[in-house]
Coordinates of C-alpha atoms in Angstrom, one line a residue:
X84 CA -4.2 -30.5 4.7
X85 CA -6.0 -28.8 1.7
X86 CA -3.4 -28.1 -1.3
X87 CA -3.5 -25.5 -3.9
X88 CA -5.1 -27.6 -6.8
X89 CA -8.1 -28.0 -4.1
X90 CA -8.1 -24.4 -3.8
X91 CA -8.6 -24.2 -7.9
X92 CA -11.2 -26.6 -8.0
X93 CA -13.2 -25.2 -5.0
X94 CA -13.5 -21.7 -7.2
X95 CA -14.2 -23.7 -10.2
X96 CA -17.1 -25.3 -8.2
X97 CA -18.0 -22.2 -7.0
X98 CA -18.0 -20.7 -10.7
X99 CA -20.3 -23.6 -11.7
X100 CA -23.3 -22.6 -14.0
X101 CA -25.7 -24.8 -12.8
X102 CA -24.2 -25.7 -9.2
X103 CA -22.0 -22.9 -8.2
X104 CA -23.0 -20.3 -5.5
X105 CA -25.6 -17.8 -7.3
X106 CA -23.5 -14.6 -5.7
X107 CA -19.7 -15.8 -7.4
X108 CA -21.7 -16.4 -10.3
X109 CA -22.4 -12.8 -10.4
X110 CA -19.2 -11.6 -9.8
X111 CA -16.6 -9.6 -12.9
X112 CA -12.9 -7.9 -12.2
X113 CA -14.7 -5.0 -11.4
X114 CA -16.6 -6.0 -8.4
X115 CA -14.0 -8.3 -7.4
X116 CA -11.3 -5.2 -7.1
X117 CA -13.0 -3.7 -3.7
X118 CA -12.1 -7.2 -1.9
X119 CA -8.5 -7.0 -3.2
X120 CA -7.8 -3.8 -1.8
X121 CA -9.2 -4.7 1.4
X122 CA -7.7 -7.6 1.8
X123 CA -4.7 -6.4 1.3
X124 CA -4.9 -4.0 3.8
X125 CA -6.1 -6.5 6.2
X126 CA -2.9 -8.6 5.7
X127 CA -1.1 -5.0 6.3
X128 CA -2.7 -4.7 9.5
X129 CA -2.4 -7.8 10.6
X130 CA 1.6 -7.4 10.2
X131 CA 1.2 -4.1 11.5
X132 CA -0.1 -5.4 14.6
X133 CA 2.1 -8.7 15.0
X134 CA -1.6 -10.7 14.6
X135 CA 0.6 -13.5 13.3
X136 CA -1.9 -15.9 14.5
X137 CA -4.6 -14.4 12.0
X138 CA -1.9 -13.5 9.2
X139 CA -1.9 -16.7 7.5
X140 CA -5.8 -16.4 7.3
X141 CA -5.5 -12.7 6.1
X142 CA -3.2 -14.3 3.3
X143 CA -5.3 -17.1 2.6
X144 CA -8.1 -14.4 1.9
X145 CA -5.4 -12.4 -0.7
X146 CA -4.5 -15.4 -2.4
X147 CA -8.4 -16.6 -2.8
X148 CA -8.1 -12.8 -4.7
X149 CA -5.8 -14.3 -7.4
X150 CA -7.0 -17.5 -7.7
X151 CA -10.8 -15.4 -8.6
X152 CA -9.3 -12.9 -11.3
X153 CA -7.7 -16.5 -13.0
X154 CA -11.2 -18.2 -12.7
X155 CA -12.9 -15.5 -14.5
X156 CA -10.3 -15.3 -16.8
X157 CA -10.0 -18.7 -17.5
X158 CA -13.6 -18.8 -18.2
X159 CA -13.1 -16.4 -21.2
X160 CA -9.9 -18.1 -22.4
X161 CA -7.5 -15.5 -21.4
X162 CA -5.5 -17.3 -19.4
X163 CA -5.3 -19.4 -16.2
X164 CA -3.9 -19.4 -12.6
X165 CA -0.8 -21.3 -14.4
X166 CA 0.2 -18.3 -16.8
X167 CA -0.2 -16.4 -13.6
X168 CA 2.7 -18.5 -12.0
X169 CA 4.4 -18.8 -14.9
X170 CA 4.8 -15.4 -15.8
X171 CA 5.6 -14.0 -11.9
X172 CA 8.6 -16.8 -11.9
X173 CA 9.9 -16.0 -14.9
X174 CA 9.5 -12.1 -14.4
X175 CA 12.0 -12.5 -10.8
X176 CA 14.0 -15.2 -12.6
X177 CA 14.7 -12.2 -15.2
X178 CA 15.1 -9.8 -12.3
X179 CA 17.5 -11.7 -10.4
X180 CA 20.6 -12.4 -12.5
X181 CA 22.8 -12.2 -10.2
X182 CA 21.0 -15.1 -8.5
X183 CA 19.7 -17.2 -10.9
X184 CA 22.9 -17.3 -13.5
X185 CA 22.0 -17.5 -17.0
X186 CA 17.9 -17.8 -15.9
X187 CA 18.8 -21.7 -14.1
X188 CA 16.1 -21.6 -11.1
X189 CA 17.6 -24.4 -9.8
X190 CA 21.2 -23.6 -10.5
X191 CA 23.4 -22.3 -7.9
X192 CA 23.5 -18.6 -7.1
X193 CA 26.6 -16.0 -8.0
X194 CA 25.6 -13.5 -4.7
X195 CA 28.9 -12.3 -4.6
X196 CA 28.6 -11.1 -8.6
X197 CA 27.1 -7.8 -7.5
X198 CA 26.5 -5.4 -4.6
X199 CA 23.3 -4.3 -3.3
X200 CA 23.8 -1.1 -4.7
X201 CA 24.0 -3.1 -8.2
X202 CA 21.4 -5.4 -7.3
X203 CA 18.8 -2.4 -7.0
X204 CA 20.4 -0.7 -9.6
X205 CA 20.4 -3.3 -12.3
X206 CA 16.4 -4.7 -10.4
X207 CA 15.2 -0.7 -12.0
X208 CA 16.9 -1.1 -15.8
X209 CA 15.4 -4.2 -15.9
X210 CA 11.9 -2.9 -14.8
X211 CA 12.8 0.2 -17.4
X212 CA 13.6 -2.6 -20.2
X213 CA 9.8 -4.1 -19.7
X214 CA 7.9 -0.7 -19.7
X215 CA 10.0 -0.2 -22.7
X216 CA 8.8 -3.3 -24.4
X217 CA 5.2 -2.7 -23.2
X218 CA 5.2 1.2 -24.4
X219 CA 2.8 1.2 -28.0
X220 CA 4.7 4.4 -29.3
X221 CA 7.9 3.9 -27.8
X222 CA 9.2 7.4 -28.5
X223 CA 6.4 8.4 -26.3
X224 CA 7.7 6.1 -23.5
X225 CA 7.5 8.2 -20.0
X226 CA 9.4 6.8 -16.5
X227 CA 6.0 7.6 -15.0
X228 CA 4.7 4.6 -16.9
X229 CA 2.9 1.8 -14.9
X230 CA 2.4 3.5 -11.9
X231 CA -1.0 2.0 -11.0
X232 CA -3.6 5.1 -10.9
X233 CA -5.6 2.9 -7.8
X234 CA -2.4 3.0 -5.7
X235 CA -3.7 5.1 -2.5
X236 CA -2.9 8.6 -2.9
X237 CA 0.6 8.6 -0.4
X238 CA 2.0 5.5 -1.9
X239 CA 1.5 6.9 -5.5
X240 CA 3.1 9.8 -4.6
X241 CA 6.4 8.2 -3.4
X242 CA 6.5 6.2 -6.4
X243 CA 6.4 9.1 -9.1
X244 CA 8.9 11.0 -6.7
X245 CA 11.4 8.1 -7.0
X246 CA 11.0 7.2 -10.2
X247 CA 11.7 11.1 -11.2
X248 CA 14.5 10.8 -9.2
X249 CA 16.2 8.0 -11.4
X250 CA 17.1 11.0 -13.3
X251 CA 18.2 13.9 -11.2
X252 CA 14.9 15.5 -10.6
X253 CA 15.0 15.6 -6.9
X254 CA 16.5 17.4 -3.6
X255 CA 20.1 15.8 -2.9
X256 CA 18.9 15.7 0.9
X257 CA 15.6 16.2 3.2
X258 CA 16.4 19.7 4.5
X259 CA 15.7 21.8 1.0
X260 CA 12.3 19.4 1.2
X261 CA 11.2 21.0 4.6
X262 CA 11.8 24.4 2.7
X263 CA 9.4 23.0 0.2
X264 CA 7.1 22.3 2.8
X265 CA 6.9 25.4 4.8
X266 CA 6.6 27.4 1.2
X267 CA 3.7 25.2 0.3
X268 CA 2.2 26.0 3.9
X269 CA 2.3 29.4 2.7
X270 CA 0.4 28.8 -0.6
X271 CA -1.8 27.3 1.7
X272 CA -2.5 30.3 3.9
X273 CA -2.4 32.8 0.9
X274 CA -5.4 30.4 -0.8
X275 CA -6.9 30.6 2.4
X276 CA -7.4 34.4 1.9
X277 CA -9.0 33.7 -1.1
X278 CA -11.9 32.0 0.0
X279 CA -11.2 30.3 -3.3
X280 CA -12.3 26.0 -2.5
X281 CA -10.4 25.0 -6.1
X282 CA -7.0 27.0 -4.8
X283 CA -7.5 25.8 -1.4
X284 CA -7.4 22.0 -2.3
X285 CA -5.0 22.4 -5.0
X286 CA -2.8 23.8 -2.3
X287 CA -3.3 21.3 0.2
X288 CA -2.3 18.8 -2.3
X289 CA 0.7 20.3 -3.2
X290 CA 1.3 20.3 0.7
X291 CA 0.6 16.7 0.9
X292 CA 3.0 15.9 -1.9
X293 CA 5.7 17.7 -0.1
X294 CA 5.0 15.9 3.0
X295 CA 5.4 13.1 1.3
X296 CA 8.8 13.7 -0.2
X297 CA 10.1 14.7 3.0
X298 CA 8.8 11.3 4.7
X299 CA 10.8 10.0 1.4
X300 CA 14.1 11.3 2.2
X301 CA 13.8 10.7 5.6
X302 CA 13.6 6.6 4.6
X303 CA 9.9 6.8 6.3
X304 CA 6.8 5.4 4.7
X305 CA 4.3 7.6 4.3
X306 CA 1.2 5.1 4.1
X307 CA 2.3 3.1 7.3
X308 CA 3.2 6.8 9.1
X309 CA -0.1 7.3 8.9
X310 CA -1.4 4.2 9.6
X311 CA 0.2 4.2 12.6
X312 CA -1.2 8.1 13.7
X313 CA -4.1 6.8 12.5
X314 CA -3.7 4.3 15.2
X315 CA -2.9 6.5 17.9
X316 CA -5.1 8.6 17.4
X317 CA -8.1 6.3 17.4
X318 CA -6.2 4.8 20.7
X319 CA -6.4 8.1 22.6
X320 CA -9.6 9.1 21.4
X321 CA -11.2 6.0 23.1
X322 CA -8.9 6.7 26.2
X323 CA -11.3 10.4 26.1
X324 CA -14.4 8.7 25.7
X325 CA -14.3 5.6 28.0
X326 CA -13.2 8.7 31.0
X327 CA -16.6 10.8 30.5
X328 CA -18.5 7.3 30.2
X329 CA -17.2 6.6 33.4
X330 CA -17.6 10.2 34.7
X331 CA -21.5 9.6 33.0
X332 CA -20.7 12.9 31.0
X333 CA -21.2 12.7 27.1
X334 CA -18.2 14.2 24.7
X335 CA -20.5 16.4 22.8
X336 CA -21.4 18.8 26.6
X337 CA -17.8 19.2 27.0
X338 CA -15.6 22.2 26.1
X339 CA -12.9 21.7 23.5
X340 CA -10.2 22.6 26.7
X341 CA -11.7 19.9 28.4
X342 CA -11.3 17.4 25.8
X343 CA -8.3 18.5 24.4
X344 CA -6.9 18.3 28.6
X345 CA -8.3 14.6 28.5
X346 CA -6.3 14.3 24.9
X347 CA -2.7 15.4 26.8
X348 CA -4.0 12.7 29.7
X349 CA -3.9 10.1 27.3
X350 CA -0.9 10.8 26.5
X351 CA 0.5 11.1 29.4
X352 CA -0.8 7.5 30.1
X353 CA 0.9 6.3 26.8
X354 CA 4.3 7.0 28.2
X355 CA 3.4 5.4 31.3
X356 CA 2.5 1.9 29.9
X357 CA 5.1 2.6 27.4
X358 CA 7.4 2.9 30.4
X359 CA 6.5 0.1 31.8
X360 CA 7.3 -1.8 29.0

């Protein structure tokens, strides 16, 4: 079987000047990011859907994402795939006292030193300790720090919520939240009346946020909530259209009752398999 070192040399063939494949040649971080983000969706899904036949593909395709960016950099003597694995193992090494005493990988582990409650508590002070030594004006340092701008909108969202939360400023519980949410609803209906489009989508997004914090303190994800209605929802609308393609009738010439009838038949058929199951 392949190893990694024949990974690295197959992108430094590929990254060739005069032999390497004319589109990698072309590539920079930039163009490379799109890729990322889709293959890490891709291994998502494939989780997601317990594909674990295809996940070790999917996560063949997100490490082939690393080992790029560390090509490229490498090429303009920034660093290499090594500082890369160099600087994740000693960043969890730091983050795991309690498991690698005095920062011995190989040493044997002191589980029982701390709690989990510990564990996570002692995982975010260390986290605060980096952004601190990263911050250029540390008087200016902020909790909100290093929360990637590119996360998608949802996940972002919970992570500003529980980092503000580290100190105080959040609901002790989820039911104040669902007052939150029906308050924002309300903002939303008052914009509504406005005919205003900037009010309207400021409110929605306050909505949104408020959705998110309740899916927060309710322990749920967000992202893969939606994923998964996502799903459904794609799932049943097929159900709709493969019943008028047999019935040789197109979605478009039907009345909204009749489609949203064929919607609570789908349902209806979900619970049946699921049933079944």
């Amino acid at each position: 079987m392949y190893q990694l070192n024949d990974l690295l040399h197959l992108m430094a063939r590929l990254r060739d000047p005069q032999h390497g494949c004319p589109w990698d040649l072309k590539q920079s971080y930039a163009t490379i990011v799109p890729y990322t983000i889709e293959e890490a969706y891709e291994v998502a899904d494939a989780i997601e859907r317990n594909d674990f036949e295809h996940l070790p593909g999917e996560l063949g395709d997100l490490l082939f994402q690393v080992v790029y960016y560390s090509q490229l950099a490498g090429e303009e003597g920034r660093f290499g795939f090594a500082e890369v694995v160099d600087g994740i193992t000693r960043k969890l090494i730091r983050r795991h006292p309690h498991v690698f005493v005095d920062g011995d990988l190989y040493g044997t582990p002191d589980v029982a030193r701390l709690k989990e409650a510990a564990v996570k508590q002692r995982w975010e002070e260390l986290k605060a300790e980096e952004r601190a030594a990263k911050a250029p004006v540390p008087e200016q340092l902020s909790l909100l720090d290093d929360v990637p701008a590119a996360l998608p909108a949802l996940s972002r969202a919970v992570k500003l919520q529980k980092r503000a939360a580290q100190v105080g400023f959040d609901w002790p519980e989820a039911l104040p939240v669902l007052d939150k949410l029906h308050e924002e609803l309300g903002e939303v209906l008052e914009a509504m009346s406005s005919n205003d489009p900037q009010a309207i989508a400021e409110e929605v997004g306050d909505l949104l946020f408020a959705a998110t914090n309740l899916a927060r303190h309710l322990k749920v994800d967000p992202e893969t909530a939606l994923r998964a209605a996502n799903s459904k929802f794609e799932r049943r609308f097929r159900f709709i259209e493969q019943v008028l393609r047999e019935r040789g009738v197109r979605p478009e010439t039907c009345s909204l009752e009749e489609l949203d009838g064929l919607w609570s038949d789908a349902k209806r058929e979900e619970k049946k398999l699921q049933g079944c199951g």
